Short mmCIF file of C-alpha atoms in Angstrom, two decimals:
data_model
loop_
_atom_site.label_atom_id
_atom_site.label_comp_id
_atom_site.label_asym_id
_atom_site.label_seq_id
_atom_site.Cartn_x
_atom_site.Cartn_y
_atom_site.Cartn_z
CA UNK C 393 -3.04 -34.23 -3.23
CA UNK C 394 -3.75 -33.97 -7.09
CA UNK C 395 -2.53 -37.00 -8.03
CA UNK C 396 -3.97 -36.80 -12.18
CA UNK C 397 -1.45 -33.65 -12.05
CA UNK C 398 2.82 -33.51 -12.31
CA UNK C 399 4.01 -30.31 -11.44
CA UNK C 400 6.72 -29.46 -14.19
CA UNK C 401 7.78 -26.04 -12.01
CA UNK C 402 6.34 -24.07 -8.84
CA UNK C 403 7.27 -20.01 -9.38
CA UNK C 404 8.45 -20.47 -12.54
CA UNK C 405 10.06 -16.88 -12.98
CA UNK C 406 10.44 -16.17 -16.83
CA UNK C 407 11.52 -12.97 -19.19
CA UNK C 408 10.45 -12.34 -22.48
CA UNK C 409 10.56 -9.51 -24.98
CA UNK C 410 6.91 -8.19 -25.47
CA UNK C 411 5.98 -7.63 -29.79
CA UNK C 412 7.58 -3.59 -31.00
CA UNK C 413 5.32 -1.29 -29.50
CA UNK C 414 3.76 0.89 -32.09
CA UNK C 415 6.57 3.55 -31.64
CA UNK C 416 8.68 0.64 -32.32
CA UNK C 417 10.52 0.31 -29.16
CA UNK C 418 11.10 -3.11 -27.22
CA UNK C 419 9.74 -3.70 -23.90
CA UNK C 420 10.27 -6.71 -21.23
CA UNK C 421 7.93 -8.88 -19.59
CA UNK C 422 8.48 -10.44 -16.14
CA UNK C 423 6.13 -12.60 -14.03
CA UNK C 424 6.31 -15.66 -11.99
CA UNK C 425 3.74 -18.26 -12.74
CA UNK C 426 2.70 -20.24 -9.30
CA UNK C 427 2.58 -23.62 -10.75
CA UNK C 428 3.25 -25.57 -14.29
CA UNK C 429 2.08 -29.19 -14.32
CA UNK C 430 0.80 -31.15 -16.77
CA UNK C 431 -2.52 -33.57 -16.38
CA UNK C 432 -2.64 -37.01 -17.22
CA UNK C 433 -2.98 -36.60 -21.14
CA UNK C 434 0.12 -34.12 -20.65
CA UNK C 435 -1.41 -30.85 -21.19
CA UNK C 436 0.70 -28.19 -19.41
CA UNK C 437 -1.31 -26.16 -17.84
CA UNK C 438 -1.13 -22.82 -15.58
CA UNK C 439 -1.75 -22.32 -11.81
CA UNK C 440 -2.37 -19.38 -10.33
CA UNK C 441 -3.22 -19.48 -6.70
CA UNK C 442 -5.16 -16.87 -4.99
CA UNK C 443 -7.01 -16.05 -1.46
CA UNK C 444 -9.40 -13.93 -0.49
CA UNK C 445 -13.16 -12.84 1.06
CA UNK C 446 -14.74 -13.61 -2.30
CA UNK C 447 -13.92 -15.65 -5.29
CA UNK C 448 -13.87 -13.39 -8.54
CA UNK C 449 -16.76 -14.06 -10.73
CA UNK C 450 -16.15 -15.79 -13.68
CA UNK C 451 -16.56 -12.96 -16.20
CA UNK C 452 -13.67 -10.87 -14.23
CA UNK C 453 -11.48 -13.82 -14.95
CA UNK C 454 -11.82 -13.71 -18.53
CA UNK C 455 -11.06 -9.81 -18.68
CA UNK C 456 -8.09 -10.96 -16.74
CA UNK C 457 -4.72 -10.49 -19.22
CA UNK C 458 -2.44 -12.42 -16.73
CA UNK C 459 -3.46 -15.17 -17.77
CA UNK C 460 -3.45 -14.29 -21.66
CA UNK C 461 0.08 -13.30 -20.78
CA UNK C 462 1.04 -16.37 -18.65
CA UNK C 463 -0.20 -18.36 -21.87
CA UNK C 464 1.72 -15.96 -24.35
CA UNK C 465 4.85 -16.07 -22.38
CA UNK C 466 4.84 -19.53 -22.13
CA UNK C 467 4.45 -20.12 -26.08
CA UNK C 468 7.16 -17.73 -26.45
CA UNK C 469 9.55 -19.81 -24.54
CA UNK C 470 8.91 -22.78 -26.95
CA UNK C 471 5.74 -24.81 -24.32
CA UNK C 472 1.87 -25.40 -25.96
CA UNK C 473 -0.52 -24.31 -23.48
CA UNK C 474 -3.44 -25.43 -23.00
CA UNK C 475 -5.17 -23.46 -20.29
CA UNK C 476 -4.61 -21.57 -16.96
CA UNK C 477 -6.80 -22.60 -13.77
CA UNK C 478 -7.40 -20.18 -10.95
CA UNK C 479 -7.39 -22.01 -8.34
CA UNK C 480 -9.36 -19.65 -5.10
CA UNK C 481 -9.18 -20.12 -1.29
CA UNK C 482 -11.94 -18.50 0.85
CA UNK C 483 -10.25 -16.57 3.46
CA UNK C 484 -13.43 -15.45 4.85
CA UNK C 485 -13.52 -16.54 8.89
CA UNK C 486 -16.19 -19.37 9.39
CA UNK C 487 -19.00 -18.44 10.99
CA UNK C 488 -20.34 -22.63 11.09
CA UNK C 489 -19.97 -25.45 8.71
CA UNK C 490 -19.13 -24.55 5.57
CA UNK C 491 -18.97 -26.96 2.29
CA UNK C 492 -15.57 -27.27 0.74
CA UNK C 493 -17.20 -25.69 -2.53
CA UNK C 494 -18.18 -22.75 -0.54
CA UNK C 495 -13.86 -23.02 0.68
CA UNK C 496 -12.00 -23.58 -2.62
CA UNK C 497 -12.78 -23.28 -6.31
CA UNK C 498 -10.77 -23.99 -9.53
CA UNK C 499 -12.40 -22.10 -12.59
CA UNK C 500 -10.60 -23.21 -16.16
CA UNK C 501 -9.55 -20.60 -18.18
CA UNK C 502 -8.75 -20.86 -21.67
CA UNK C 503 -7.21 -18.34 -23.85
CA UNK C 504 -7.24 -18.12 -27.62
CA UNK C 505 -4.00 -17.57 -29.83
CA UNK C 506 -5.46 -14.34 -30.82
CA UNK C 507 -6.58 -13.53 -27.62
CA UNK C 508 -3.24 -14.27 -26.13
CA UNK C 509 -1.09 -12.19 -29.14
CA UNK C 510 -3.53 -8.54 -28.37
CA UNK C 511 -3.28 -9.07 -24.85
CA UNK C 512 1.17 -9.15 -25.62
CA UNK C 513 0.88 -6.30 -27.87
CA UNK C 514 -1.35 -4.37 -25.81
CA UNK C 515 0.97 -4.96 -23.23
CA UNK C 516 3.81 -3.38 -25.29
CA UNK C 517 1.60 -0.33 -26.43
CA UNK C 518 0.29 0.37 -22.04
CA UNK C 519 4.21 0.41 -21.12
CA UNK C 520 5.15 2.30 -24.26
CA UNK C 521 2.76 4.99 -22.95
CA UNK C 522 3.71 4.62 -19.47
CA UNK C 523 7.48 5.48 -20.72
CA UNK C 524 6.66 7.86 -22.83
CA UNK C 525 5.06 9.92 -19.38
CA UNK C 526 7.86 8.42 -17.31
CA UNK C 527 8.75 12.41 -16.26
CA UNK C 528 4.99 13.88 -16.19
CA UNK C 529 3.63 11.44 -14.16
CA UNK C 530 3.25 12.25 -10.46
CA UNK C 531 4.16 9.47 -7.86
CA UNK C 532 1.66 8.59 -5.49
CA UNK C 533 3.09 4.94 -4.26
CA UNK C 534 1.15 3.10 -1.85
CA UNK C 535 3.11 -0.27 -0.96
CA UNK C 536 -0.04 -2.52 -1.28
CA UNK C 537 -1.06 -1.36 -4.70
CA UNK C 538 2.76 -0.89 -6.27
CA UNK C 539 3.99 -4.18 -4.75
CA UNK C 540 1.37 -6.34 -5.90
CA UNK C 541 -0.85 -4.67 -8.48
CA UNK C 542 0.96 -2.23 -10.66
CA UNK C 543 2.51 -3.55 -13.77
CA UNK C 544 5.09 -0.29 -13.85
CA UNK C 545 6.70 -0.59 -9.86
CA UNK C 546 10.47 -1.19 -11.35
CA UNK C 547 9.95 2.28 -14.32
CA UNK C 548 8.31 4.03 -11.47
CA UNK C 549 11.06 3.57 -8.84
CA UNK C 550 13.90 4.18 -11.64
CA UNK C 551 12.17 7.01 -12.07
CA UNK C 552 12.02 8.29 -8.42
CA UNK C 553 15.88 7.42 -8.23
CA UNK C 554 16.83 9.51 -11.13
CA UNK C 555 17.33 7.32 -13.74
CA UNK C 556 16.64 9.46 -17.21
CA UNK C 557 17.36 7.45 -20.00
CA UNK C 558 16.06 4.17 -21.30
CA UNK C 559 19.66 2.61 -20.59
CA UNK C 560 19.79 3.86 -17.01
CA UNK C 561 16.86 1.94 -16.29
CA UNK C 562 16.75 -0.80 -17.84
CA UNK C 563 20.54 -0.94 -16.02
CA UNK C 564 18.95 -0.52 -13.04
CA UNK C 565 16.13 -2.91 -13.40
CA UNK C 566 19.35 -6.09 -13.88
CA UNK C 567 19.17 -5.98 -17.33
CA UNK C 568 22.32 -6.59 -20.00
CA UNK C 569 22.79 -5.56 -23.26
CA UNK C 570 22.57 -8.46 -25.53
CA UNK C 571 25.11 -6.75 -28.19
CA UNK C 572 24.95 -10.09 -30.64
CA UNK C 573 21.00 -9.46 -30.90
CA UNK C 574 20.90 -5.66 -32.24
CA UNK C 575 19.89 -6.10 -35.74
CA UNK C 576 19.71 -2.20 -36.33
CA UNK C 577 21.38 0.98 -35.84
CA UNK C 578 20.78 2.32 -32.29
CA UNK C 579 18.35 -0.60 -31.60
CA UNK C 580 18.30 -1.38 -27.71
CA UNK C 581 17.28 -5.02 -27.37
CA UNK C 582 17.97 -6.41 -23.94
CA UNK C 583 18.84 -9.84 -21.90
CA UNK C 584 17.96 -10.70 -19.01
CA UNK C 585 21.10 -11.48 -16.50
#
């Protein structure tokens, strides 16, 4: 029904190698972006869809990194962005009449180069960390949270199968080693499939 809009992609699914954590390892991020379209001046810009009781207030959207991340992963793969919309449906049951403003919202979101750079790097440094405790931490999976929220589901069920070493998992997760990218000595850089 947006007809100023072309949708270049719905669930765009992309991989891309997150900046050297501190401790200078290398660290994958996955996501899948609901929609990529471009408005009529052919800005591409990012959907994300989402439902619920109460549309997020605008100042917990810009703490929001997925969309710095979105953005950064985007630029990585070669694509200018120009801005992410979050675009909310009220499932709240009606209790009357209700305005379609009170239904559906679209807030704009824009996200600085800067901005989108410490939100990749911090990124790198959070699963750095969450490696680094890979065997201290204590499980306590809840299939709501893990599936939806939780940036660390694939580490955390490598983990609970027994995977111990960096290799093993990132085996386990699909990945490949890319041998023609290793630029150093014991350097694991990895391809997705």
């Amino acid at each position: 029904a947006d007809r100023d809009w072309k949708v270049e992609a719905t669930e765009f699914e992309f991989t891309v190698t997150l900046p050297r954590a501190s401790n200078g390892e290398l660290f994958a991020l996955k996501g899948a972006i609901d929609v990529v379209a471009r408005n009529q001046r052919g800005e591409l810009w990012i959907w994300d869809h989402k439902s619920g009781s109460r549309n997020p207030a605008e100042k917990n959207l810009d703490i929001d990194d997925q969309f710095a991340l979105y953005s950064w992963a985007l630029t990585q793969l070669g694509q200018q962005v120009t801005g992410c919309i979050h675009s909310w449906a009220n499932t709240k049951r009606n209790k009357g009449a209700q305005t379609i403003e009170s239904r559906f919202a679209r807030t704009l979101i824009a996200r600085t180069a800067h901005e989108m750079q410490d939100a990749a790097q911090e990124a790198a440094e959070w699963a750095a960390e969450a490696w680094a405790e890979r065997e201290h931490v204590r499980r306590n999976t809840n299939p709501d949270h893990c599936r939806y929220m939780c940036d660390f589901t694939d580490p955390c069920m490598a983990a609970r199968r027994g995977t111990k070493t960096e290799a093993e998992f990132m085996l386990a997760a699909g990945y490949t080693r890319d041998y023609d990218r290793i630029r150093e000595p014991y350097q694991l850089i990895w391809a997705g499939e």
